[in-house]
CSV table of C-alpha atoms in Angstrom, one decimal:
chain,number,residue,atom,x,y,z
A,1,MET,CA,33.0,-26.4,-26.7
A,2,ALA,CA,41.9,-31.6,-29.2
A,3,LEU,CA,43.7,-31.7,-25.5
A,4,LYS,CA,47.1,-33.3,-25.7
A,5,ARG,CA,44.7,-34.8,-28.3
A,6,THR,CA,44.3,-34.1,-31.6
A,7,LEU,CA,43.9,-30.7,-33.1
A,8,ALA,CA,41.8,-31.7,-35.8
A,9,VAL,CA,39.0,-34.6,-35.4
A,10,ALA,CA,37.1,-35.6,-38.4
A,11,ALA,CA,33.6,-34.6,-38.3
A,12,VAL,CA,32.3,-37.5,-40.1
A,13,LEU,CA,33.5,-39.9,-37.3
A,14,ALA,CA,32.6,-37.7,-34.6
A,15,LEU,CA,29.1,-37.8,-35.1
A,16,SER,CA,29.0,-41.3,-36.8
A,17,ALA,CA,30.9,-43.1,-34.3
A,18,LEU,CA,29.3,-40.2,-32.3
A,19,GLY,CA,35.4,-40.2,-1.1
A,20,MET,CA,33.2,-40.0,1.1
A,21,THR,CA,33.6,-36.3,1.3
A,22,ALA,CA,33.2,-33.9,-1.3
A,23,CYS,CA,36.2,-31.4,-2.4
A,24,GLY,CA,39.3,-34.0,-2.5
A,25,GLY,CA,38.8,-36.7,-0.3
A,26,ASP,CA,41.7,-39.6,-0.9
A,27,ASP,CA,39.2,-42.4,-0.7
A,28,ASP,CA,38.6,-43.7,-4.3
A,29,SER,CA,35.9,-46.2,-2.7
A,30,SER,CA,32.5,-45.4,-0.9
A,31,SER,CA,32.5,-49.2,0.4
A,32,GLY,CA,28.6,-48.7,0.1
A,33,GLY,CA,28.2,-46.0,2.1
A,34,ASP,CA,27.2,-42.2,2.3
A,35,VAL,CA,28.6,-40.4,-0.3
A,36,THR,CA,28.8,-36.3,-0.5
A,37,MET,CA,29.8,-34.9,-4.0
A,38,GLU,CA,30.3,-31.6,-5.3
A,39,LEU,CA,29.0,-30.4,-8.9
A,40,TRP,CA,30.2,-26.9,-10.5
A,41,GLN,CA,28.6,-25.9,-13.9
A,42,ASN,CA,27.7,-22.3,-15.7
A,43,SER,CA,24.2,-22.6,-16.1
A,44,THR,CA,22.5,-20.1,-13.5
A,45,THR,CA,19.1,-19.0,-15.2
A,46,GLY,CA,16.2,-20.9,-16.7
A,47,PRO,CA,15.8,-24.3,-18.4
A,48,GLY,CA,19.7,-25.0,-18.4
A,49,LYS,CA,19.8,-24.5,-14.6
A,50,ALA,CA,16.7,-26.8,-14.3
A,51,PHE,CA,18.1,-29.4,-16.0
A,52,TRP,CA,21.1,-29.9,-13.7
A,53,GLU,CA,18.8,-29.6,-10.9
A,54,LYS,CA,16.5,-32.4,-12.0
A,55,THR,CA,19.5,-34.0,-13.4
A,56,VAL,CA,20.9,-33.9,-10.1
A,57,ALA,CA,17.6,-35.3,-8.1
A,58,ASP,CA,17.4,-37.8,-10.4
A,59,PHE,CA,20.2,-39.6,-10.0
A,60,GLN,CA,20.1,-39.4,-6.1
A,61,ASN,CA,16.4,-40.7,-6.4
A,62,ALA,CA,18.5,-43.8,-7.9
A,63,HIS,CA,21.3,-43.3,-5.7
A,64,PRO,CA,20.2,-42.9,-2.0
A,65,ASN,CA,23.4,-42.8,-0.5
A,66,VAL,CA,24.9,-40.3,-3.0
A,67,LYS,CA,24.2,-36.5,-1.9
A,68,ILE,CA,25.4,-33.8,-4.7
A,69,LYS,CA,25.9,-30.5,-4.1
A,70,LEU,CA,24.8,-28.3,-7.0
A,71,SER,CA,26.8,-24.7,-7.6
A,72,SER,CA,25.8,-22.9,-10.5
A,73,ILE,CA,28.4,-20.6,-11.5
A,74,GLN,CA,28.5,-17.8,-14.4
A,75,ASN,CA,30.4,-18.9,-16.9
A,76,GLU,CA,33.2,-16.2,-17.8
A,77,ASP,CA,33.7,-16.9,-13.9
A,78,LEU,CA,33.9,-20.3,-14.1
A,79,ASP,CA,37.5,-21.3,-15.1
A,80,GLY,CA,39.2,-18.7,-12.7
A,81,LYS,CA,37.5,-20.0,-10.2
A,82,LEU,CA,38.2,-23.6,-10.8
A,83,GLN,CA,41.5,-23.3,-11.2
A,84,THR,CA,42.4,-21.4,-8.1
A,85,ALA,CA,40.0,-24.3,-6.2
A,86,LEU,CA,42.5,-27.3,-8.2
A,87,ASN,CA,45.6,-25.6,-7.1
A,88,SER,CA,44.3,-25.0,-3.4
A,89,GLY,CA,43.2,-28.4,-3.4
A,90,SER,CA,39.5,-27.8,-2.4
A,91,ALA,CA,38.3,-28.5,-6.1
A,92,PRO,CA,34.6,-29.8,-6.4
A,93,ASP,CA,34.5,-32.9,-7.4
A,94,ILE,CA,32.2,-33.1,-10.6
A,95,PHE,CA,32.8,-29.9,-13.1
A,96,LEU,CA,32.7,-28.4,-16.7
A,97,GLN,CA,35.8,-29.2,-18.6
A,98,ARG,CA,36.9,-26.9,-21.4
A,99,GLY,CA,39.2,-29.3,-23.0
A,100,GLY,CA,41.9,-28.6,-25.1
A,101,GLY,CA,45.5,-27.7,-23.6
A,102,LYS,CA,43.8,-26.5,-20.2
A,103,MET,CA,42.3,-29.8,-19.7
A,104,ALA,CA,45.9,-31.6,-20.6
A,105,ALA,CA,47.5,-28.7,-18.2
A,106,MET,CA,45.0,-30.3,-15.1
A,107,VAL,CA,46.1,-34.0,-16.3
A,108,GLU,CA,49.5,-32.8,-16.3
A,109,ALA,CA,49.1,-31.4,-12.8
A,110,GLY,CA,48.1,-34.5,-11.5
A,111,GLN,CA,44.5,-32.8,-10.7
A,112,LEU,CA,42.4,-35.2,-12.5
A,113,LYS,CA,40.6,-38.6,-12.2
A,114,ASP,CA,41.7,-41.4,-14.5
A,115,ILE,CA,37.9,-42.5,-15.4
A,116,THR,CA,39.3,-44.8,-18.5
A,117,ASP,CA,38.0,-48.1,-16.7
A,118,GLY,CA,34.8,-46.4,-15.2
A,119,ILE,CA,32.8,-45.5,-18.8
A,120,THR,CA,30.7,-48.4,-19.5
A,121,ALA,CA,29.9,-50.1,-22.5
A,122,GLU,CA,26.5,-48.7,-22.5
A,123,SER,CA,28.1,-45.5,-22.6
A,124,LYS,CA,30.9,-46.3,-25.2
A,125,GLN,CA,27.8,-47.4,-28.0
A,126,ALA,CA,25.8,-44.1,-27.0
A,127,VAL,CA,28.1,-42.0,-27.9
A,128,GLY,CA,30.9,-43.2,-30.0
A,129,GLU,CA,35.1,-43.9,-29.9
A,130,ALA,CA,35.5,-40.4,-31.9
A,131,ALA,CA,33.6,-38.1,-29.3
A,132,LEU,CA,35.0,-40.2,-26.0
A,133,LYS,CA,38.3,-39.4,-27.4
A,134,THR,CA,37.8,-35.4,-27.2
A,135,GLY,CA,38.0,-36.2,-23.5
A,136,GLN,CA,41.6,-38.0,-23.8
A,137,VAL,CA,45.1,-37.3,-23.1
A,138,ASP,CA,47.5,-40.0,-24.3
A,139,GLY,CA,44.8,-42.6,-24.6
A,140,LYS,CA,43.4,-42.4,-21.0
A,141,ALA,CA,40.1,-40.7,-20.4
A,142,TYR,CA,39.4,-37.6,-18.2
A,143,ALA,CA,36.2,-36.2,-18.9
A,144,VAL,CA,33.2,-37.3,-20.8
A,145,PRO,CA,31.5,-35.3,-23.6
A,146,VAL,CA,27.8,-33.9,-23.0
A,147,SER,CA,27.4,-31.7,-26.1
A,148,ILE,CA,28.5,-31.1,-29.3
A,149,LEU,CA,29.2,-27.1,-29.8
A,150,PRO,CA,30.7,-26.2,-33.3
A,151,GLY,CA,30.9,-22.5,-33.7
A,152,GLY,CA,29.2,-20.4,-36.8
A,153,LEU,CA,27.2,-17.5,-37.6
A,154,TRP,CA,23.7,-17.2,-35.3
A,155,TYR,CA,21.2,-14.5,-37.2
A,156,SER,CA,17.8,-13.3,-37.4
A,157,GLN,CA,15.8,-14.6,-40.3
A,158,ASP,CA,13.6,-11.6,-40.3
A,159,LEU,CA,15.9,-9.0,-40.3
A,160,PHE,CA,17.8,-10.6,-43.1
A,161,LYS,CA,14.8,-10.6,-45.3
A,162,LYS,CA,14.2,-6.9,-44.2
A,163,ALA,CA,17.8,-5.8,-45.4
A,164,GLY,CA,16.7,-7.6,-48.5
A,165,VAL,CA,20.0,-10.2,-47.5
A,166,THR,CA,18.2,-13.2,-49.4
A,167,THR,CA,20.9,-15.8,-48.8
A,168,PRO,CA,23.3,-16.9,-45.8
A,169,PRO,CA,26.7,-15.4,-46.6
A,170,ALA,CA,29.2,-18.3,-48.0
A,171,THR,CA,31.9,-16.1,-48.5
A,172,LEU,CA,33.9,-12.9,-47.2
A,173,ASP,CA,32.5,-10.8,-50.0
A,174,ASP,CA,28.9,-11.9,-49.0
A,175,LEU,CA,29.8,-11.5,-45.3
A,176,ASN,CA,31.1,-8.0,-46.5
A,177,ALA,CA,27.9,-7.1,-48.8
A,178,ALA,CA,25.5,-8.5,-46.1
A,179,VAL,CA,26.9,-6.3,-43.3
A,180,ALA,CA,26.6,-2.9,-45.8
A,181,LYS,CA,22.7,-4.0,-46.2
A,182,LEU,CA,22.2,-4.9,-42.6
A,183,LYS,CA,24.0,-1.8,-41.7
A,184,ALA,CA,21.5,0.7,-43.6
A,185,ALA,CA,19.2,-0.9,-41.3
A,186,GLY,CA,20.3,-1.3,-37.9
A,187,THR,CA,23.0,-3.1,-36.4
A,188,PRO,CA,25.1,-6.2,-38.2
A,189,ILE,CA,26.6,-7.9,-35.8
A,190,ALA,CA,26.4,-8.3,-31.9
A,191,LEU,CA,29.8,-8.6,-29.9
A,192,GLY,CA,30.2,-8.8,-26.6
A,193,ALA,CA,34.0,-7.9,-26.4
A,194,LYS,CA,34.0,-7.0,-22.8
A,195,ASP,CA,34.3,-10.8,-21.9
A,196,ALA,CA,37.1,-10.9,-24.9
A,197,TRP,CA,36.7,-14.7,-25.9
A,198,PRO,CA,33.6,-13.3,-28.0
A,199,ALA,CA,36.3,-11.0,-30.2
A,200,ALA,CA,39.0,-13.5,-30.2
A,201,HIS,CA,36.1,-15.3,-31.8
A,202,TRP,CA,36.8,-13.7,-35.4
A,203,PHE,CA,40.5,-13.9,-34.9
A,204,TYR,CA,40.4,-17.5,-34.6
A,205,PHE,CA,37.6,-18.0,-37.5
A,206,PHE,CA,40.0,-16.3,-39.8
A,207,ALA,CA,43.1,-18.1,-38.5
A,208,LEU,CA,40.8,-21.8,-39.1
A,209,ARG,CA,40.7,-20.2,-43.3
A,210,ALA,CA,44.2,-18.3,-43.4
A,211,CYS,CA,46.2,-21.4,-41.7
A,212,SER,CA,46.4,-25.0,-42.7
A,213,GLN,CA,45.4,-28.0,-40.8
A,214,ALA,CA,48.9,-28.9,-40.3
A,215,THR,CA,50.0,-25.4,-39.3
A,216,LEU,CA,47.5,-25.6,-36.6
A,217,ASP,CA,48.4,-28.9,-35.4
A,218,ALA,CA,52.1,-27.8,-35.4
A,219,THR,CA,51.3,-24.7,-33.2
A,220,ALA,CA,49.7,-26.8,-30.8
A,221,LYS,CA,52.9,-28.8,-30.4
A,222,SER,CA,55.5,-25.5,-30.5
A,223,LYS,CA,53.2,-22.7,-29.3
A,224,THR,CA,55.0,-20.4,-32.1
A,225,PHE,CA,52.8,-18.3,-33.7
A,226,ASP,CA,55.6,-17.6,-36.6
A,227,ASP,CA,53.6,-19.0,-39.6
A,228,PRO,CA,52.9,-16.0,-42.0
A,229,CYS,CA,49.0,-17.2,-41.9
A,230,TRP,CA,48.6,-15.8,-38.5
A,231,THR,CA,49.8,-12.5,-39.0
A,232,LYS,CA,47.4,-12.9,-42.3
A,233,ALA,CA,44.4,-13.7,-40.1
A,234,GLY,CA,45.1,-10.8,-38.3
A,235,GLU,CA,45.5,-8.3,-40.9
A,236,GLN,CA,42.0,-10.0,-42.4
A,237,LEU,CA,40.2,-9.4,-39.0
A,238,LYS,CA,41.2,-5.7,-38.7
A,239,ALA,CA,40.3,-5.2,-42.2
A,240,PHE,CA,36.5,-6.7,-41.4
A,241,SER,CA,36.7,-4.5,-38.3
A,242,ASP,CA,37.4,-1.3,-40.0
A,243,THR,CA,33.9,-1.6,-42.0
A,244,LYS,CA,32.5,-1.2,-38.7
A,245,PRO,CA,30.1,-3.7,-38.8
A,246,PHE,CA,29.5,-4.6,-34.8
A,247,ASN,CA,26.9,-3.2,-32.4
A,248,GLU,CA,27.8,0.5,-30.7
A,249,GLY,CA,29.9,-0.1,-27.2
A,250,PHE,CA,30.9,-3.7,-28.4
A,251,LEU,CA,34.0,-3.3,-26.1
A,252,THR,CA,32.0,-3.0,-23.0
A,253,THR,CA,29.0,-5.2,-24.3
A,254,SER,CA,29.0,-8.6,-22.4
A,255,ALA,CA,28.4,-11.9,-24.2
A,256,GLN,CA,25.4,-13.5,-22.6
A,257,GLN,CA,24.2,-11.2,-19.1
A,258,GLY,CA,21.1,-9.4,-19.8
A,259,ALA,CA,19.1,-8.1,-22.6
A,260,GLY,CA,21.9,-5.9,-23.8
A,261,SER,CA,24.7,-8.5,-24.0
A,262,SER,CA,25.5,-9.6,-27.4
A,263,ALA,CA,22.8,-12.8,-27.0
A,264,GLY,CA,20.3,-9.7,-25.7
A,265,LEU,CA,20.9,-7.8,-28.7
A,266,VAL,CA,20.4,-11.1,-31.5
A,267,ALA,CA,17.4,-12.2,-29.0
A,268,ASN,CA,15.3,-8.9,-29.1
A,269,HIS,CA,16.2,-8.2,-32.8
A,270,LYS,CA,18.6,-4.8,-31.7
A,271,ALA,CA,21.4,-6.9,-33.7
A,272,SER,CA,21.3,-9.2,-36.9
A,273,MET,CA,23.6,-11.6,-36.2
A,274,GLU,CA,26.4,-13.0,-33.6
A,275,LEU,CA,29.3,-15.7,-34.2
A,276,MET,CA,29.2,-17.9,-31.5
A,277,GLY,CA,29.3,-21.6,-30.6
A,278,ALA,CA,26.6,-23.8,-30.6
A,279,TRP,CA,25.5,-23.1,-27.0
A,280,ASP,CA,24.3,-19.6,-28.5
A,281,PRO,CA,20.5,-20.7,-29.6
A,282,GLY,CA,19.9,-21.6,-25.7
A,283,VAL,CA,21.5,-18.4,-24.3
A,284,ILE,CA,19.3,-16.7,-26.8
A,285,ALA,CA,16.4,-18.2,-25.8
A,286,SER,CA,16.7,-17.2,-22.1
A,287,LEU,CA,16.8,-13.7,-23.4
A,288,THR,CA,14.2,-13.2,-25.4
A,289,LYS,CA,10.8,-11.3,-24.1
A,290,ASP,CA,9.0,-14.7,-23.7
A,291,THR,CA,12.2,-16.8,-22.8
A,292,LYS,CA,11.5,-19.3,-25.7
A,293,PRO,CA,13.5,-19.9,-28.6
A,294,LEU,CA,14.0,-17.2,-31.3
A,295,PRO,CA,11.3,-18.2,-34.1
A,296,ASP,CA,13.6,-17.1,-37.0
A,297,LEU,CA,17.0,-18.0,-36.0
A,298,GLY,CA,19.1,-19.2,-38.9
A,299,PHE,CA,22.7,-20.6,-38.8
A,300,PHE,CA,25.5,-20.5,-41.2
A,301,PRO,CA,29.1,-21.3,-41.3
A,302,PHE,CA,31.9,-19.2,-41.1
A,303,PRO,CA,32.3,-17.8,-45.0
A,304,SER,CA,34.7,-19.4,-46.8
A,305,VAL,CA,38.4,-16.1,-47.0
A,306,PRO,CA,40.2,-16.1,-50.6
A,307,GLY,CA,43.6,-17.1,-50.6
A,308,GLY,CA,43.6,-19.3,-47.2
A,309,GLN,CA,45.6,-22.3,-46.5
A,310,GLY,CA,42.6,-23.8,-44.6
A,311,ASP,CA,39.9,-26.0,-45.9
A,312,PRO,CA,36.5,-23.3,-46.4
A,313,ALA,CA,34.7,-25.9,-45.1
A,314,ALA,CA,37.0,-26.9,-41.9
A,315,VAL,CA,34.8,-26.1,-38.3
A,316,MET,CA,35.8,-24.5,-35.1
A,317,GLY,CA,34.3,-25.6,-32.1
A,318,GLY,CA,34.2,-28.9,-30.2
A,319,THR,CA,32.4,-30.6,-27.3
A,320,ASP,CA,31.5,-29.4,-23.6
A,321,GLY,CA,32.5,-32.1,-20.9
A,322,TYR,CA,32.6,-33.1,-17.4
A,323,SER,CA,35.6,-34.7,-15.4
A,324,CYS,CA,36.2,-35.7,-12.0
A,325,ALA,CA,38.8,-34.6,-9.3
A,326,LYS,CA,41.7,-36.7,-8.7
A,327,ASP,CA,40.2,-37.8,-5.4
A,328,ALA,CA,36.6,-37.9,-6.3
A,329,PRO,CA,34.7,-41.0,-5.3
A,330,LYS,CA,33.5,-43.7,-7.6
A,331,GLU,CA,30.5,-42.4,-7.7
A,332,CYS,CA,31.7,-39.6,-9.9
A,333,THR,CA,32.6,-42.0,-12.8
A,334,ASP,CA,28.7,-43.1,-11.9
A,335,PHE,CA,27.2,-39.6,-12.5
A,336,LEU,CA,29.4,-39.2,-15.8
A,337,ASN,CA,27.7,-42.4,-17.0
A,338,TYR,CA,24.2,-41.7,-15.9
A,339,ILE,CA,24.7,-37.8,-18.4
A,340,LEU,CA,25.3,-40.0,-21.5
A,341,THR,CA,21.9,-42.1,-21.5
A,342,LYS,CA,19.1,-40.9,-23.7
A,343,ASP,CA,17.0,-39.7,-21.8
A,344,VAL,CA,19.1,-37.2,-20.1
A,345,GLN,CA,20.8,-36.2,-23.2
A,346,VAL,CA,17.6,-35.7,-24.7
A,347,GLY,CA,16.8,-33.6,-21.3
A,348,PHE,CA,19.9,-31.7,-22.1
A,349,TYR,CA,19.1,-30.7,-25.8
A,350,LYS,CA,15.7,-29.4,-24.3
A,351,GLY,CA,17.1,-27.3,-21.9
A,352,PHE,CA,20.0,-25.9,-23.6
A,353,ASN,CA,18.9,-25.9,-27.0
A,354,SER,CA,21.9,-27.6,-27.7
A,355,LEU,CA,22.9,-30.6,-30.1
A,356,PRO,CA,23.8,-33.5,-27.8
A,357,VAL,CA,26.2,-36.1,-27.9
A,358,ASN,CA,24.5,-39.2,-27.6
A,359,LYS,CA,23.3,-40.2,-30.7
A,360,GLU,CA,20.1,-41.4,-30.3
A,361,ALA,CA,19.3,-38.6,-28.4
A,362,GLN,CA,20.2,-36.2,-31.5
A,363,ALA,CA,16.8,-37.6,-33.1
A,364,ALA,CA,14.9,-35.8,-31.0
A,365,VAL,CA,16.4,-32.2,-32.5
A,366,THR,CA,13.8,-30.8,-34.1
A,367,GLU,CA,14.9,-27.2,-35.3
A,368,PRO,CA,16.4,-26.1,-38.7
A,369,TYR,CA,19.2,-23.9,-37.2
A,370,LEU,CA,20.4,-26.9,-35.0
A,371,LYS,CA,20.3,-29.3,-37.9
A,372,ALA,CA,22.6,-26.6,-40.0
A,373,VAL,CA,25.1,-27.1,-37.5
A,374,LEU,CA,24.9,-31.1,-37.9
A,375,ASP,CA,25.4,-31.0,-41.2
A,376,ALA,CA,28.0,-28.7,-41.4
A,377,TYR,CA,29.4,-30.7,-39.0
A,378,ASN,CA,29.1,-33.7,-41.0
A,379,LYS,CA,30.2,-32.3,-44.1
A,380,ALA,CA,33.9,-30.8,-42.4
A,381,PRO,CA,37.1,-32.1,-43.2
A,382,TYR,CA,38.3,-31.3,-39.7
A,383,VAL,CA,36.9,-29.8,-36.6
A,384,SER,CA,39.5,-27.6,-34.9
A,385,GLN,CA,39.4,-26.6,-30.8
A,386,TRP,CA,38.3,-23.1,-29.9
A,387,LEU,CA,42.3,-21.8,-29.9
A,388,ASP,CA,42.1,-20.7,-26.1
A,389,THR,CA,41.3,-23.6,-25.2
A,390,LEU,CA,43.4,-25.6,-27.6
A,391,TYR,CA,46.7,-23.7,-26.7
A,392,GLY,CA,46.2,-23.4,-22.6
A,393,GLN,CA,45.1,-20.8,-20.4
A,394,ASN,CA,48.2,-18.6,-20.7
A,395,VAL,CA,48.4,-18.5,-24.6
A,396,GLY,CA,45.0,-18.6,-25.0
A,397,ASN,CA,44.5,-15.3,-22.5
A,398,ALA,CA,47.5,-13.3,-24.3
A,399,LEU,CA,45.6,-14.4,-27.4
A,400,ASN,CA,42.0,-13.1,-26.5
A,401,VAL,CA,43.7,-9.8,-24.7
A,402,GLY,CA,45.3,-8.8,-27.7
A,403,VAL,CA,42.6,-9.2,-30.2
A,404,VAL,CA,40.8,-6.9,-28.4
A,405,ASN,CA,43.2,-4.4,-28.0
A,406,LEU,CA,43.6,-4.5,-31.7
A,407,LEU,CA,39.9,-4.3,-32.3
A,408,ALA,CA,39.8,-1.2,-29.3
A,409,GLY,CA,42.8,0.3,-31.8
A,410,LYS,CA,45.1,0.1,-28.7
A,411,GLY,CA,47.2,-2.8,-30.4
A,412,ASP,CA,48.5,-4.0,-33.8
A,413,VAL,CA,48.6,-7.1,-35.5
A,414,ALA,CA,52.4,-7.7,-34.7
A,415,GLY,CA,51.4,-7.1,-31.0
A,416,ILE,CA,49.1,-9.7,-30.9
A,417,ILE,CA,51.6,-12.5,-32.0
A,418,GLN,CA,54.6,-10.6,-30.0
A,419,ALA,CA,52.0,-11.3,-27.0
A,420,VAL,CA,51.0,-15.2,-27.5
A,421,ASN,CA,55.0,-15.9,-28.1
A,422,ASP,CA,55.5,-14.3,-25.0
A,423,ALA,CA,52.7,-16.1,-23.2
A,424,ALA,CA,54.2,-19.4,-24.6
A,425,LYS,CA,57.9,-18.9,-23.3
A,426,LYS,CA,56.0,-18.6,-19.8
A,427,GLY,CA,54.8,-21.9,-20.1
């Protein structure tokens, strides 16, 4: 998966509207000569990595003067390595873009290429204006989206049925009741808190229900977490965590690496569900015993929570995208247009088991769980970006660590609020 862009994007619109040298060369035009670029992406194994290898090879075949060096970097390592590369002037030409405050900071630092004039009419038609806005800051484009990635709960239909949970939880009371039944039969919820951000997702979604859209918007600008809804969200998470719904050892469990990760626990029926973005089906598929999609995988949106100011149908998530470094050659923009084409986007969907942003490619989606994601996305009155992405790296990191400390019993809700406010003051 709202940069200095709007925090809440109308979901219906999002889907219906829906140089010469690599790493910092200073020539914006190749003048028809040979061009070498470097691409950083975060799929290190399986069909996702194979998708990028094929996409790069196909683009090179169509552009004989272009050579792209593909680097596959573990997701949890990518942001730190990328920021270091950007700050040192050795950034790759093309790279995964998270968006939000992280992207806005890159724009402010002059580290991204303005690709506004390079996005073709064909790309605009294929993706739609609302989706393309997710890559804009102050009306200028600095990234293109490649996938729609709203979050929610991914679950084993077989394990739910075995435990006597006949319908997906729609309310917090429903979720608590389901957890009680699932606990009697095994582990209700997988959580990879070792990586911090998956644990923080739980706070994000409680905040999405507790805080109004106006508060989320205002906080994105002020970076001040003084509205009582933030404390309420933390208290609700603490109460939920006290029911012990998560896997044993969740604090030392990774999110996506190996069969023992939270995604691996769901993939191998060792846990019944996990809260994650819409990239999760592909990760789960890569960790099943036969490395194929989990046959009984299902999806339901985060439940409604009583007493909140947020709309119970609001969705959190975003779009994964790709940017060009400031001094990348013009062929970088050509590549970004290429990855928005229908056939490449269908390949993306098949490689990642994730929703493509190209509207025609969405017709290829057959899985009921992905259709359920689209349905929730279409019905949502607004979509909030992931909070750690929206509020920038400093605030986001403080938020993530604060939530882990809360779940570990090493901190409290007031500590989360204090930590994010302190981080905001540091910029």
